[in-house]
């Protein structure tokens, strides 16, 4: 299970998803959302953008809400895979340790590729909202959609 908000998916996320697909027989990219918190993109669009960016036979993309451990149990997923940048370690460790305590679910942390270590969805949204070019940091299918959304948040 590769969980995240993916709001929007970046080339850093995609690198982790593709590496997970090389390590495991099947990968589910789980797009987390909450009914009370609107994202930059609605969750259905985040799912669609990941599908458009990652065409691998052993990768599926699904939305989920609620506890990650419950979604993993429902899909019979044996492990969580997350990318970790240098500043993320405390947060990722805390979630990994809590998920293991909640249900025994293990987490595999993959160091992000150095070329994407500074990329985050938060920065992508900020740059796009100020008219900057985010195309070097996101999949082709995502770049125009981020710029359109930043111009017209709907
Ligand atoms: O890397 P992100 O985008 O911050 O990941 C967020 C996500 C969806 C993985 C995280 O918020 C999550 O796991 N949400 C589900 C709720 C949950 O299980 N909370 C307890 C985690 S210890």
Short mmCIF file of C-alpha atoms and ligand atoms in Angstrom, two decimals, residues 2-7 13 30-33 64-70 80 82-83 85 91-92 94-99 102 121, ligand 1:
data_model
loop_
_atom_site.label_atom_id
_atom_site.label_comp_id
_atom_site.label_asym_id
_atom_site.label_seq_id
_atom_site.Cartn_x
_atom_site.Cartn_y
_atom_site.Cartn_z
CA UNK A 2 1.43 3.38 -1.03
CA UNK A 3 -0.68 5.93 0.86
CA UNK A 4 -0.61 9.70 0.62
CA UNK A 5 -2.64 12.79 -0.06
CA UNK A 6 -1.13 13.21 -3.55
CA UNK A 7 -2.58 16.71 -3.85
CA UNK A 13 5.72 10.38 -5.47
CA UNK A 30 -4.18 4.85 -1.67
CA UNK A 31 -5.31 8.45 -1.95
CA UNK A 32 -6.37 9.58 1.51
CA UNK A 33 -9.11 12.14 1.95
CA UNK A 64 -9.74 5.87 0.91
CA UNK A 65 -10.95 7.61 4.03
CA UNK A 66 -10.71 6.54 7.64
CA UNK A 67 -7.80 4.67 9.17
CA UNK A 68 -5.04 3.45 6.86
CA UNK A 69 -4.72 0.23 8.88
CA UNK A 70 -8.41 -0.54 8.21
CA UNK A 80 2.86 0.20 3.71
CA UNK A 82 6.30 5.54 1.98
CA UNK A 83 8.97 7.80 0.59
CA UNK A 85 12.73 13.05 2.59
CA UNK A 91 6.60 12.30 11.08
CA UNK A 92 6.96 9.11 9.06
CA UNK A 94 5.58 8.31 14.23
CA UNK A 95 2.98 7.10 11.72
CA UNK A 96 4.85 3.85 11.05
CA UNK A 97 5.16 3.09 14.75
CA UNK A 98 1.52 3.97 15.44
CA UNK A 99 0.25 1.83 12.53
CA UNK A 102 -2.57 -0.38 16.01
CA UNK A 121 2.83 18.96 -3.08
O1 LIG B 1 2.30 11.79 3.22
P1 LIG B 1 0.96 12.38 3.44
O2 LIG B 1 0.39 12.93 2.19
O3 LIG B 1 0.93 13.36 4.57
O4 LIG B 1 0.05 11.11 3.87
C1 LIG B 1 -1.14 11.25 4.47
C2 LIG B 1 -1.83 9.91 4.79
C3 LIG B 1 -3.08 9.79 3.95
C4 LIG B 1 -0.93 8.73 4.50
C5 LIG B 1 -2.11 9.92 6.30
O5 LIG B 1 -2.74 11.12 6.64
C6 LIG B 1 -2.98 8.77 6.76
O6 LIG B 1 -2.49 7.66 6.92
N1 LIG B 1 -4.29 9.04 6.93
C7 LIG B 1 -5.25 8.06 7.34
C8 LIG B 1 -5.70 8.27 8.77
C9 LIG B 1 -4.89 7.41 9.71
O7 LIG B 1 -4.76 6.20 9.53
N2 LIG B 1 -4.34 8.07 10.73
C10 LIG B 1 -3.46 7.45 11.68
C11 LIG B 1 -2.06 7.36 11.11
S1 LIG B 1 -0.93 6.84 12.32
#
